[in-house]
PDB file of C-alpha atoms in Angstrom:
ATOM      1  CA  UNK A 517      24.190 -15.219 -30.352  1.00  0.00           C
ATOM      2  CA  UNK A 518      25.619 -17.151 -27.435  1.00  0.00           C
ATOM      3  CA  UNK A 519      25.693 -20.964 -27.334  1.00  0.00           C
ATOM      4  CA  UNK A 520      22.579 -22.950 -26.559  1.00  0.00           C
ATOM      5  CA  UNK A 521      21.464 -23.020 -22.922  1.00  0.00           C
ATOM      6  CA  UNK A 522      20.586 -20.571 -20.171  1.00  0.00           C
ATOM      7  CA  UNK A 523      22.505 -17.306 -19.825  1.00  0.00           C
ATOM      8  CA  UNK A 524      22.306 -14.955 -16.825  1.00  0.00           C
ATOM      9  CA  UNK A 525      23.293 -11.329 -16.391  1.00  0.00           C
ATOM     10  CA  UNK A 526      22.694  -8.303 -14.162  1.00  0.00           C
ATOM     11  CA  UNK A 527      23.218  -5.996 -17.143  1.00  0.00           C
ATOM     12  CA  UNK A 528      19.805  -4.805 -18.274  1.00  0.00           C
ATOM     13  CA  UNK A 529      21.090  -3.356 -21.549  1.00  0.00           C
ATOM     14  CA  UNK A 530      22.793  -6.628 -22.458  1.00  0.00           C
ATOM     15  CA  UNK A 531      19.635  -8.538 -21.638  1.00  0.00           C
ATOM     16  CA  UNK A 532      17.420  -6.250 -23.723  1.00  0.00           C
ATOM     17  CA  UNK A 533      19.774  -6.441 -26.689  1.00  0.00           C
ATOM     18  CA  UNK A 534      19.434 -10.197 -26.705  1.00  0.00           C
ATOM     19  CA  UNK A 535      15.861 -10.788 -25.492  1.00  0.00           C
ATOM     20  CA  UNK A 536      13.798  -7.743 -26.484  1.00  0.00           C
ATOM     21  CA  UNK A 537      12.525  -9.130 -29.800  1.00  0.00           C
ATOM     22  CA  UNK A 538      11.446 -12.331 -28.083  1.00  0.00           C
ATOM     23  CA  UNK A 539       9.577 -10.442 -25.368  1.00  0.00           C
ATOM     24  CA  UNK A 540       7.754  -8.348 -27.974  1.00  0.00           C
ATOM     25  CA  UNK A 541       6.799 -11.424 -30.007  1.00  0.00           C
ATOM     26  CA  UNK A 542       3.978 -12.179 -27.525  1.00  0.00           C
ATOM     27  CA  UNK A 543       3.261  -8.879 -25.791  1.00  0.00           C
ATOM     28  CA  UNK A 544       0.033  -9.974 -24.105  1.00  0.00           C
ATOM     29  CA  UNK A 545       1.447 -13.185 -22.646  1.00  0.00           C
ATOM     30  CA  UNK A 546       4.667 -11.388 -21.668  1.00  0.00           C
ATOM     31  CA  UNK A 547       2.966  -8.445 -19.937  1.00  0.00           C
ATOM     32  CA  UNK A 548       4.479  -9.173 -16.519  1.00  0.00           C
ATOM     33  CA  UNK A 549       8.168  -9.221 -17.536  1.00  0.00           C
ATOM     34  CA  UNK A 550       7.660  -6.365 -20.003  1.00  0.00           C
ATOM     35  CA  UNK A 551       6.117  -4.117 -17.359  1.00  0.00           C
ATOM     36  CA  UNK A 552       8.703  -5.041 -14.722  1.00  0.00           C
ATOM     37  CA  UNK A 553      11.563  -4.382 -17.141  1.00  0.00           C
ATOM     38  CA  UNK A 554      10.126  -1.003 -18.108  1.00  0.00           C
ATOM     39  CA  UNK A 555      10.071   0.050 -14.468  1.00  0.00           C
ATOM     40  CA  UNK A 556      13.697  -0.951 -14.051  1.00  0.00           C
ATOM     41  CA  UNK A 557      14.681   0.795 -17.268  1.00  0.00           C
ATOM     42  CA  UNK A 558      12.991   4.083 -16.414  1.00  0.00           C
ATOM     43  CA  UNK A 559      14.068   4.116 -12.779  1.00  0.00           C
ATOM     44  CA  UNK A 560      17.639   3.285 -13.747  1.00  0.00           C
ATOM     45  CA  UNK A 561      17.849   5.862 -16.497  1.00  0.00           C
ATOM     46  CA  UNK A 562      17.873   3.292 -19.297  1.00  0.00           C
ATOM     47  CA  UNK A 563      20.997   1.425 -18.284  1.00  0.00           C
ATOM     48  CA  UNK A 564      21.981  -1.423 -16.050  1.00  0.00           C
ATOM     49  CA  UNK A 565      23.105   0.356 -12.929  1.00  0.00           C
ATOM     50  CA  UNK A 566      21.659   0.882  -9.497  1.00  0.00           C
ATOM     51  CA  UNK A 567      18.042  -0.220  -9.843  1.00  0.00           C
ATOM     52  CA  UNK A 568      18.823  -3.293 -11.934  1.00  0.00           C
ATOM     53  CA  UNK A 569      22.014  -4.222 -10.127  1.00  0.00           C
ATOM     54  CA  UNK A 570      20.438  -6.818  -7.844  1.00  0.00           C
ATOM     55  CA  UNK A 571      17.988  -8.067 -10.444  1.00  0.00           C
ATOM     56  CA  UNK A 572      19.110 -11.089 -12.423  1.00  0.00           C
ATOM     57  CA  UNK A 573      17.956 -11.460 -16.029  1.00  0.00           C
ATOM     58  CA  UNK A 574      18.194 -14.614 -18.076  1.00  0.00           C
ATOM     59  CA  UNK A 575      17.425 -16.004 -21.494  1.00  0.00           C
ATOM     60  CA  UNK A 576      17.381 -19.462 -23.032  1.00  0.00           C
ATOM     61  CA  UNK A 577      19.002 -20.043 -26.419  1.00  0.00           C
ATOM     62  CA  UNK A 578      17.920 -23.037 -28.480  1.00  0.00           C
ATOM     63  CA  UNK A 579      18.907 -23.553 -32.118  1.00  0.00           C
ATOM     64  CA  UNK A 580      20.441 -20.091 -32.207  1.00  0.00           C
ATOM     65  CA  UNK A 581      17.301 -18.234 -31.055  1.00  0.00           C
ATOM     66  CA  UNK A 582      15.943 -16.951 -27.738  1.00  0.00           C
ATOM     67  CA  UNK A 583      13.108 -19.212 -26.610  1.00  0.00           C
ATOM     68  CA  UNK A 584      12.400 -18.040 -23.047  1.00  0.00           C
ATOM     69  CA  UNK A 585      13.430 -15.447 -20.468  1.00  0.00           C
ATOM     70  CA  UNK A 586      13.488 -15.016 -16.699  1.00  0.00           C
ATOM     71  CA  UNK A 587      13.686 -12.211 -14.180  1.00  0.00           C
ATOM     72  CA  UNK A 588      14.748 -12.640 -10.559  1.00  0.00           C
ATOM     73  CA  UNK A 589      14.221  -9.366  -8.669  1.00  0.00           C
ATOM     74  CA  UNK A 590      15.592  -8.668  -5.178  1.00  0.00           C
ATOM     75  CA  UNK A 591      12.487 -10.300  -3.689  1.00  0.00           C
ATOM     76  CA  UNK A 592      13.815 -13.617  -4.975  1.00  0.00           C
ATOM     77  CA  UNK A 593      10.732 -14.776  -6.867  1.00  0.00           C
ATOM     78  CA  UNK A 594      11.364 -15.840 -10.457  1.00  0.00           C
ATOM     79  CA  UNK A 595       9.150 -14.512 -13.238  1.00  0.00           C
ATOM     80  CA  UNK A 596       9.256 -16.872 -16.212  1.00  0.00           C
ATOM     81  CA  UNK A 597       7.893 -16.846 -19.721  1.00  0.00           C
ATOM     82  CA  UNK A 598       6.315 -20.100 -20.898  1.00  0.00           C
ATOM     83  CA  UNK A 599       8.565 -23.158 -20.592  1.00  0.00           C
ATOM     84  CA  UNK A 600       8.211 -26.750 -21.679  1.00  0.00           C
ATOM     85  CA  UNK A 601       8.864 -29.405 -19.010  1.00  0.00           C
ATOM     86  CA  UNK A 602      12.315 -30.001 -20.490  1.00  0.00           C
ATOM     87  CA  UNK A 603      13.155 -26.290 -20.458  1.00  0.00           C
ATOM     88  CA  UNK A 604      11.926 -25.991 -16.884  1.00  0.00           C
ATOM     89  CA  UNK A 605      14.135 -28.903 -15.836  1.00  0.00           C
ATOM     90  CA  UNK A 606      17.179 -27.401 -17.545  1.00  0.00           C
ATOM     91  CA  UNK A 607      16.606 -24.095 -15.738  1.00  0.00           C
ATOM     92  CA  UNK A 608      16.166 -25.788 -12.364  1.00  0.00           C
ATOM     93  CA  UNK A 609      19.396 -27.722 -12.883  1.00  0.00           C
ATOM     94  CA  UNK A 610      21.229 -24.539 -13.898  1.00  0.00           C
ATOM     95  CA  UNK A 611      20.037 -22.514 -10.899  1.00  0.00           C
ATOM     96  CA  UNK A 612      20.557 -25.373  -8.440  1.00  0.00           C
ATOM     97  CA  UNK A 613      24.124 -25.708  -9.632  1.00  0.00           C
ATOM     98  CA  UNK A 614      25.219 -22.101  -9.969  1.00  0.00           C
ATOM     99  CA  UNK A 615      22.403 -19.905  -8.585  1.00  0.00           C
ATOM    100  CA  UNK A 616      20.841 -17.572  -7.887  1.00  0.00           C
ATOM    101  CA  UNK A 617      18.369 -19.712  -5.993  1.00  0.00           C
ATOM    102  CA  UNK A 618      14.770 -18.461  -6.128  1.00  0.00           C
ATOM    103  CA  UNK A 619      12.385 -18.399  -3.196  1.00  0.00           C
ATOM    104  CA  UNK A 620       9.370 -18.691  -5.493  1.00  0.00           C
ATOM    105  CA  UNK A 621       8.151 -18.641  -9.073  1.00  0.00           C
ATOM    106  CA  UNK A 622       5.439 -16.905 -11.086  1.00  0.00           C
ATOM    107  CA  UNK A 623       4.260 -17.771 -14.579  1.00  0.00           C
ATOM    108  CA  UNK A 624       1.436 -19.521 -16.399  1.00  0.00           C
ATOM    109  CA  UNK A 625       0.045 -22.560 -14.595  1.00  0.00           C
ATOM    110  CA  UNK A 626       1.787 -25.176 -16.744  1.00  0.00           C
ATOM    111  CA  UNK A 627       5.173 -23.512 -16.503  1.00  0.00           C
ATOM    112  CA  UNK A 628       4.944 -23.013 -12.737  1.00  0.00           C
ATOM    113  CA  UNK A 629       3.886 -26.621 -12.208  1.00  0.00           C
ATOM    114  CA  UNK A 630       6.758 -27.889 -14.372  1.00  0.00           C
ATOM    115  CA  UNK A 631       9.374 -25.687 -12.723  1.00  0.00           C
ATOM    116  CA  UNK A 632       8.176 -26.390  -9.173  1.00  0.00           C
ATOM    117  CA  UNK A 633       8.393 -30.114  -9.834  1.00  0.00           C
ATOM    118  CA  UNK A 634      11.849 -29.789 -11.356  1.00  0.00           C
ATOM    119  CA  UNK A 635      13.054 -27.568  -8.491  1.00  0.00           C
ATOM    120  CA  UNK A 636      11.919 -30.138  -5.968  1.00  0.00           C
ATOM    121  CA  UNK A 637      13.774 -32.906  -7.816  1.00  0.00           C
ATOM    122  CA  UNK A 638      16.984 -30.881  -7.902  1.00  0.00           C
ATOM    123  CA  UNK A 639      16.843 -29.266  -4.448  1.00  0.00           C
ATOM    124  CA  UNK A 640      14.225 -31.018  -2.325  1.00  0.00           C
ATOM    125  CA  UNK A 641      12.263 -27.778  -1.909  1.00  0.00           C
ATOM    126  CA  UNK A 642       8.508 -28.043  -1.544  1.00  0.00           C
ATOM    127  CA  UNK A 643       6.212 -25.617  -3.350  1.00  0.00           C
ATOM    128  CA  UNK A 644       3.241 -23.865  -1.745  1.00  0.00           C
ATOM    129  CA  UNK A 645       0.737 -22.118  -3.995  1.00  0.00           C
ATOM    130  CA  UNK A 646       0.393 -18.496  -2.892  1.00  0.00           C
ATOM    131  CA  UNK A 647      -1.548 -16.739  -5.646  1.00  0.00           C
ATOM    132  CA  UNK A 648      -3.521 -17.302  -8.835  1.00  0.00           C
ATOM    133  CA  UNK A 649      -5.145 -15.093 -11.476  1.00  0.00           C
ATOM    134  CA  UNK A 650      -6.497 -15.171 -15.013  1.00  0.00           C
ATOM    135  CA  UNK A 651      -4.974 -13.039 -17.749  1.00  0.00           C
ATOM    136  CA  UNK A 652      -7.406 -11.484 -20.238  1.00  0.00           C
ATOM    137  CA  UNK A 653      -6.638  -9.672 -23.473  1.00  0.00           C
ATOM    138  CA  UNK A 654      -8.887  -7.270 -25.326  1.00  0.00           C
ATOM    139  CA  UNK A 655     -10.566  -8.581 -28.438  1.00  0.00           C
ATOM    140  CA  UNK A 656     -12.885  -5.861 -29.718  1.00  0.00           C
ATOM    141  CA  UNK A 657     -13.823  -3.148 -27.254  1.00  0.00           C
ATOM    142  CA  UNK A 658     -17.580  -3.194 -26.676  1.00  0.00           C
ATOM    143  CA  UNK A 659     -18.531  -0.220 -24.490  1.00  0.00           C
ATOM    144  CA  UNK A 660     -21.660  -0.476 -22.351  1.00  0.00           C
ATOM    145  CA  UNK A 661     -24.811   0.549 -24.203  1.00  0.00           C
ATOM    146  CA  UNK A 662     -25.579   2.993 -21.444  1.00  0.00           C
ATOM    147  CA  UNK A 663     -22.886   4.575 -19.304  1.00  0.00           C
ATOM    148  CA  UNK A 664     -23.716   5.844 -15.816  1.00  0.00           C
ATOM    149  CA  UNK A 665     -24.079   9.616 -15.488  1.00  0.00           C
ATOM    150  CA  UNK A 666     -20.737  11.380 -15.290  1.00  0.00           C
ATOM    151  CA  UNK A 667     -17.431  11.254 -17.108  1.00  0.00           C
ATOM    152  CA  UNK A 668     -13.917   9.897 -16.932  1.00  0.00           C
ATOM    153  CA  UNK A 669     -10.946  12.172 -16.341  1.00  0.00           C
ATOM    154  CA  UNK A 670      -7.244  11.814 -15.617  1.00  0.00           C
ATOM    155  CA  UNK A 671      -6.358  12.073 -11.916  1.00  0.00           C
ATOM    156  CA  UNK A 672      -4.572  15.309 -11.065  1.00  0.00           C
ATOM    157  CA  UNK A 673      -1.708  15.957  -8.661  1.00  0.00           C
ATOM    158  CA  UNK A 674      -4.003  17.619  -6.136  1.00  0.00           C
ATOM    159  CA  UNK A 675      -5.969  14.365  -5.795  1.00  0.00           C
ATOM    160  CA  UNK A 676      -2.962  12.264  -4.857  1.00  0.00           C
ATOM    161  CA  UNK A 677      -4.227  11.831  -1.305  1.00  0.00           C
ATOM    162  CA  UNK A 678      -7.495  10.306  -2.445  1.00  0.00           C
ATOM    163  CA  UNK A 679      -5.667   8.159  -4.992  1.00  0.00           C
ATOM    164  CA  UNK A 680      -3.404   6.722  -2.290  1.00  0.00           C
ATOM    165  CA  UNK A 681      -6.397   6.088  -0.022  1.00  0.00           C
ATOM    166  CA  UNK A 682      -8.175   4.113  -2.728  1.00  0.00           C
ATOM    167  CA  UNK A 683      -4.999   2.175  -3.526  1.00  0.00           C
ATOM    168  CA  UNK A 684      -4.753   1.254   0.169  1.00  0.00           C
ATOM    169  CA  UNK A 685      -8.371   0.104   0.142  1.00  0.00           C
ATOM    170  CA  UNK A 686      -7.800  -1.894  -3.031  1.00  0.00           C
ATOM    171  CA  UNK A 687      -4.704  -3.542  -1.551  1.00  0.00           C
ATOM    172  CA  UNK A 688      -6.673  -4.508   1.559  1.00  0.00           C
ATOM    173  CA  UNK A 689      -9.464  -5.958  -0.588  1.00  0.00           C
ATOM    174  CA  UNK A 690      -7.081  -8.292  -2.438  1.00  0.00           C
ATOM    175  CA  UNK A 691      -5.048  -9.209   0.638  1.00  0.00           C
ATOM    176  CA  UNK A 692      -1.859  -7.265  -0.040  1.00  0.00           C
ATOM    177  CA  UNK A 693       0.181  -6.313   3.006  1.00  0.00           C
ATOM    178  CA  UNK A 694       1.688  -3.068   1.715  1.00  0.00           C
ATOM    179  CA  UNK A 695       2.323   0.394   3.079  1.00  0.00           C
ATOM    180  CA  UNK A 696       1.031   3.162   0.840  1.00  0.00           C
ATOM    181  CA  UNK A 697       1.683   6.734   1.900  1.00  0.00           C
ATOM    182  CA  UNK A 698       3.463   9.801   0.572  1.00  0.00           C
ATOM    183  CA  UNK A 699       6.883   8.545   1.640  1.00  0.00           C
ATOM    184  CA  UNK A 700       6.525   4.973   0.381  1.00  0.00           C
ATOM    185  CA  UNK A 701       4.476   5.691  -2.753  1.00  0.00           C
ATOM    186  CA  UNK A 702       7.364   5.826  -5.240  1.00  0.00           C
ATOM    187  CA  UNK A 703       8.523   2.361  -4.210  1.00  0.00           C
ATOM    188  CA  UNK A 704       5.137   0.674  -4.477  1.00  0.00           C
ATOM    189  CA  UNK A 705       3.729  -1.060  -7.512  1.00  0.00           C
ATOM    190  CA  UNK A 706       1.015   1.603  -7.657  1.00  0.00           C
ATOM    191  CA  UNK A 707       3.422   4.330  -8.742  1.00  0.00           C
ATOM    192  CA  UNK A 708       4.361   5.082 -12.360  1.00  0.00           C
ATOM    193  CA  UNK A 709       0.849   4.460 -13.675  1.00  0.00           C
ATOM    194  CA  UNK A 710      -1.658   6.768 -15.313  1.00  0.00           C
ATOM    195  CA  UNK A 711      -4.867   6.903 -13.278  1.00  0.00           C
ATOM    196  CA  UNK A 712      -8.373   7.818 -14.350  1.00  0.00           C
ATOM    197  CA  UNK A 713     -11.342   8.618 -12.129  1.00  0.00           C
ATOM    198  CA  UNK A 714     -14.967   8.166 -13.103  1.00  0.00           C
ATOM    199  CA  UNK A 715     -16.834  11.046 -11.525  1.00  0.00           C
ATOM    200  CA  UNK A 716     -20.522  11.814 -11.141  1.00  0.00           C
ATOM    201  CA  UNK A 717     -22.023  14.957 -12.734  1.00  0.00           C
ATOM    202  CA  UNK A 718     -21.319  16.928  -9.530  1.00  0.00           C
ATOM    203  CA  UNK A 719     -17.596  16.071  -9.779  1.00  0.00           C
ATOM    204  CA  UNK A 720     -17.460  13.345  -7.100  1.00  0.00           C
ATOM    205  CA  UNK A 721     -15.008  10.503  -7.954  1.00  0.00           C
ATOM    206  CA  UNK A 722     -16.710   7.115  -7.616  1.00  0.00           C
ATOM    207  CA  UNK A 723     -14.305   4.683  -9.312  1.00  0.00           C
ATOM    208  CA  UNK A 724     -10.736   4.523 -10.581  1.00  0.00           C
ATOM    209  CA  UNK A 725      -8.566   2.575 -12.975  1.00  0.00           C
ATOM    210  CA  UNK A 726      -4.823   2.616 -13.505  1.00  0.00           C
ATOM    211  CA  UNK A 727      -2.833   1.788 -16.614  1.00  0.00           C
ATOM    212  CA  UNK A 728       0.803   0.797 -16.824  1.00  0.00           C
ATOM    213  CA  UNK A 729       2.975   2.526 -19.448  1.00  0.00           C
ATOM    214  CA  UNK A 730       2.888   1.299 -23.030  1.00  0.00           C
ATOM    215  CA  UNK A 731       5.816  -1.073 -23.528  1.00  0.00           C
ATOM    216  CA  UNK A 732       6.417  -3.782 -26.098  1.00  0.00           C
ATOM    217  CA  UNK A 733       3.120  -2.986 -27.778  1.00  0.00           C
ATOM    218  CA  UNK A 734       0.989  -3.753 -24.719  1.00  0.00           C
ATOM    219  CA  UNK A 735      -0.691  -1.877 -21.882  1.00  0.00           C
ATOM    220  CA  UNK A 736      -1.872  -3.617 -18.737  1.00  0.00           C
ATOM    221  CA  UNK A 737      -4.797  -2.110 -16.852  1.00  0.00           C
ATOM    222  CA  UNK A 738      -4.234  -2.317 -13.103  1.00  0.00           C
ATOM    223  CA  UNK A 739      -5.780  -1.668 -10.654  1.00  0.00           C
ATOM    224  CA  UNK A 740      -9.523  -1.150 -11.124  1.00  0.00           C
ATOM    225  CA  UNK A 741     -11.303  -0.168  -7.930  1.00  0.00           C
ATOM    226  CA  UNK A 742     -14.740   1.044  -6.871  1.00  0.00           C
ATOM    227  CA  UNK A 743     -15.422   1.719  -3.169  1.00  0.00           C
ATOM    228  CA  UNK A 744     -17.875  -0.751  -1.665  1.00  0.00           C
ATOM    229  CA  UNK A 745     -20.680   1.760  -1.329  1.00  0.00           C
ATOM    230  CA  UNK A 746     -20.553   2.666  -5.018  1.00  0.00           C
ATOM    231  CA  UNK A 747     -20.496  -0.804  -6.567  1.00  0.00           C
ATOM    232  CA  UNK A 748     -23.176  -2.260  -8.796  1.00  0.00           C
ATOM    233  CA  UNK A 749     -23.838   1.008 -10.667  1.00  0.00           C
ATOM    234  CA  UNK A 750     -21.678   0.467 -13.752  1.00  0.00           C
ATOM    235  CA  UNK A 751     -18.814   2.688 -12.632  1.00  0.00           C
ATOM    236  CA  UNK A 752     -16.104   0.029 -13.008  1.00  0.00           C
ATOM    237  CA  UNK A 753     -17.210  -0.769 -16.562  1.00  0.00           C
ATOM    238  CA  UNK A 754     -17.276   2.931 -17.402  1.00  0.00           C
ATOM    239  CA  UNK A 755     -13.809   3.728 -16.080  1.00  0.00           C
ATOM    240  CA  UNK A 756     -12.338   0.547 -17.608  1.00  0.00           C
ATOM    241  CA  UNK A 757     -13.778   1.599 -20.961  1.00  0.00           C
ATOM    242  CA  UNK A 758     -12.096   4.996 -20.559  1.00  0.00           C
ATOM    243  CA  UNK A 759      -8.637   3.614 -19.839  1.00  0.00           C
ATOM    244  CA  UNK A 760      -8.986   0.975 -22.554  1.00  0.00           C
ATOM    245  CA  UNK A 761      -9.776   3.640 -25.123  1.00  0.00           C
ATOM    246  CA  UNK A 762      -6.804   5.681 -23.918  1.00  0.00           C
ATOM    247  CA  UNK A 763      -4.500   2.672 -24.265  1.00  0.00           C
ATOM    248  CA  UNK A 764      -5.674   2.004 -27.814  1.00  0.00           C
ATOM    249  CA  UNK A 765      -5.302   5.682 -28.693  1.00  0.00           C
ATOM    250  CA  UNK A 766      -1.732   5.583 -27.355  1.00  0.00           C
ATOM    251  CA  UNK A 767      -0.907   2.829 -29.843  1.00  0.00           C
ATOM    252  CA  UNK A 768      -1.288  -0.362 -27.805  1.00  0.00           C
ATOM    253  CA  UNK A 769      -1.652  -3.438 -29.997  1.00  0.00           C
ATOM    254  CA  UNK A 770      -2.667  -5.445 -26.924  1.00  0.00           C
ATOM    255  CA  UNK A 771      -4.571  -4.322 -23.831  1.00  0.00           C
ATOM    256  CA  UNK A 772      -4.615  -6.823 -20.986  1.00  0.00           C
ATOM    257  CA  UNK A 773      -5.712  -7.221 -17.388  1.00  0.00           C
ATOM    258  CA  UNK A 774      -5.703  -9.842 -14.658  1.00  0.00           C
ATOM    259  CA  UNK A 775      -8.753 -10.980 -12.704  1.00  0.00           C
ATOM    260  CA  UNK A 776      -9.565 -13.263  -9.822  1.00  0.00           C
ATOM    261  CA  UNK A 777     -11.184 -16.290 -11.524  1.00  0.00           C
ATOM    262  CA  UNK A 778     -13.508 -16.666  -8.531  1.00  0.00           C
ATOM    263  CA  UNK A 779     -14.889 -13.121  -8.861  1.00  0.00           C
ATOM    264  CA  UNK A 780     -17.801 -13.745 -11.209  1.00  0.00           C
ATOM    265  CA  UNK A 781     -18.956 -10.143 -11.155  1.00  0.00           C
ATOM    266  CA  UNK A 782     -15.726  -8.563 -12.375  1.00  0.00           C
ATOM    267  CA  UNK A 783     -15.100 -11.349 -14.887  1.00  0.00           C
ATOM    268  CA  UNK A 784     -18.557 -10.809 -16.361  1.00  0.00           C
ATOM    269  CA  UNK A 785     -17.943  -7.049 -16.605  1.00  0.00           C
ATOM    270  CA  UNK A 786     -14.716  -7.518 -18.533  1.00  0.00           C
ATOM    271  CA  UNK A 787     -16.215 -10.141 -20.845  1.00  0.00           C
ATOM    272  CA  UNK A 788     -19.000  -7.738 -21.784  1.00  0.00           C
ATOM    273  CA  UNK A 789     -16.377  -5.087 -22.585  1.00  0.00           C
ATOM    274  CA  UNK A 790     -14.613  -7.445 -24.989  1.00  0.00           C
ATOM    275  CA  UNK A 791     -11.877  -8.986 -22.847  1.00  0.00           C
ATOM    276  CA  UNK A 792     -11.294 -12.697 -23.394  1.00  0.00           C
ATOM    277  CA  UNK A 793      -9.329 -15.162 -21.214  1.00  0.00           C
ATOM    278  CA  UNK A 794      -5.794 -15.848 -22.424  1.00  0.00           C
ATOM    279  CA  UNK A 795      -4.164 -17.983 -19.724  1.00  0.00           C
ATOM    280  CA  UNK A 796      -4.230 -18.784 -16.023  1.00  0.00           C
ATOM    281  CA  UNK A 797      -1.231 -17.696 -13.971  1.00  0.00           C
ATOM    282  CA  UNK A 798      -0.096 -18.620 -10.486  1.00  0.00           C
ATOM    283  CA  UNK A 799       2.762 -18.228  -8.023  1.00  0.00           C
ATOM    284  CA  UNK A 800       4.400 -20.737  -5.703  1.00  0.00           C
ATOM    285  CA  UNK A 801       6.665 -20.123  -2.726  1.00  0.00           C
ATOM    286  CA  UNK A 802       9.466 -22.624  -2.049  1.00  0.00           C
ATOM    287  CA  UNK A 803      10.377 -24.062   1.320  1.00  0.00           C
ATOM    288  CA  UNK A 804      12.719 -26.758   2.573  1.00  0.00           C
ATOM    289  CA  UNK A 805      11.967 -29.194   5.373  1.00  0.00           C
ATOM    290  CA  UNK A 806      11.683 -27.402   8.691  1.00  0.00           C
ATOM    291  CA  UNK A 807      11.453 -23.976   7.109  1.00  0.00           C
ATOM    292  CA  UNK A 808       8.484 -21.806   6.280  1.00  0.00           C
ATOM    293  CA  UNK A 809       7.999 -20.471   2.747  1.00  0.00           C
ATOM    294  CA  UNK A 810       9.990 -17.317   2.229  1.00  0.00           C
ATOM    295  CA  UNK A 811       7.985 -14.151   1.770  1.00  0.00           C
ATOM    296  CA  UNK A 812       8.743 -13.422  -1.869  1.00  0.00           C
ATOM    297  CA  UNK A 813       5.886 -10.965  -2.223  1.00  0.00           C
ATOM    298  CA  UNK A 814       2.373 -10.100  -1.214  1.00  0.00           C
ATOM    299  CA  UNK A 815      -0.653 -11.981  -2.394  1.00  0.00           C
ATOM    300  CA  UNK A 816      -0.885 -11.082  -6.053  1.00  0.00           C
ATOM    301  CA  UNK A 817       2.650 -10.778  -7.407  1.00  0.00           C
ATOM    302  CA  UNK A 818       3.577  -7.894  -9.658  1.00  0.00           C
ATOM    303  CA  UNK A 819       1.515  -7.919 -12.811  1.00  0.00           C
ATOM    304  CA  UNK A 820      -1.450  -9.680 -11.346  1.00  0.00           C
ATOM    305  CA  UNK A 821      -3.993  -7.704  -9.467  1.00  0.00           C
ATOM    306  CA  UNK A 822      -7.727  -7.910  -9.375  1.00  0.00           C
ATOM    307  CA  UNK A 823     -10.261  -5.319 -10.387  1.00  0.00           C
ATOM    308  CA  UNK A 824     -13.531  -4.383  -8.687  1.00  0.00           C
TER     309      UNK A 824
END
C-alpha cells in the first residue's frame, strides 16, 4: 500500500488493484463509480489503454487502507465517494496544487457541499448547483398485487429504432441535451444496458426499463420510461418489477435506482415496490469570476436519471 494521502493514475488496472475492494464494500452507495468503471473496463478490453487514457482515477489512503476514491472523466466533472470535510479539503488542496482541475463535482450532498467549499477556498471558484437526485436501494421486492394485462420481455435487435426513440423522449423529459441515433448510440449513456419492454396482450410495447450490467454486486435500473399517453396504468411498476427480478436472478446483492425527489408519483411507485431512500446526490459546476460554468455534462450526470 502506498503512503497516506491522495494518489492519482490513468492506469485503470492499477486503480482497480488498489481500490476495488473498497468500491465493493458499499456497492449501493458506490453505484455511480462502479458503473462508470465497468463501462471503461469493457470498452477498453479490461486494461488501461485508449478508453481510460484520459480518465483520471484516484484513491485516498489513511492508516494503510483505502478510504475514498475519485474519477475524473474527459468531461472534467469529478465523481467522488463519500468524504469527510477534512478529506474534501485535502483533495481540493491536492488538485489545486498539481491537478487535474475539475470543472464540477458529483457525489452525495454532504460530500459535494464540503468539496465545493474547499475548492472555493483553494481556487476562488464558485459552485453552481446543476442537478440533484435521490438514490434508492431495494429492500424486499413487493410486486403489485395486480399487474396490468400483458407481459415483460427483453427488447430485441429489431426494435432498436423504437428503443432509441423512447430514449430520446426520456432524455427530453429530464432535460438532457443529447443526440441519440444509430451513429451516436454506442457513445451515449443509454448503450450497454439490458432493456425490457412491458407489452399489452396484443404485443404493443407501452413502457420500458433499462438495467446496467451487474458489477461489484449491484445493478442500477436506468432509465424507466412510459410514454405520456400510457401513464397512470401501472406499466412503469410492472416493467420495473420485471427488471428488478432479473437483476436479483442474475446475482445482484443490491438493486438501486435514482429518482427526482420532486416527482411524487414515481417515488411512490418505487416505495410500493420495496425501494427505500439511501442518500441524496447532487452535482455542482465550477466557475471563476467573469466566466460561465463549464458544461461538464447534461442535467442528470451519469448514474442519476429519473424514471417515469
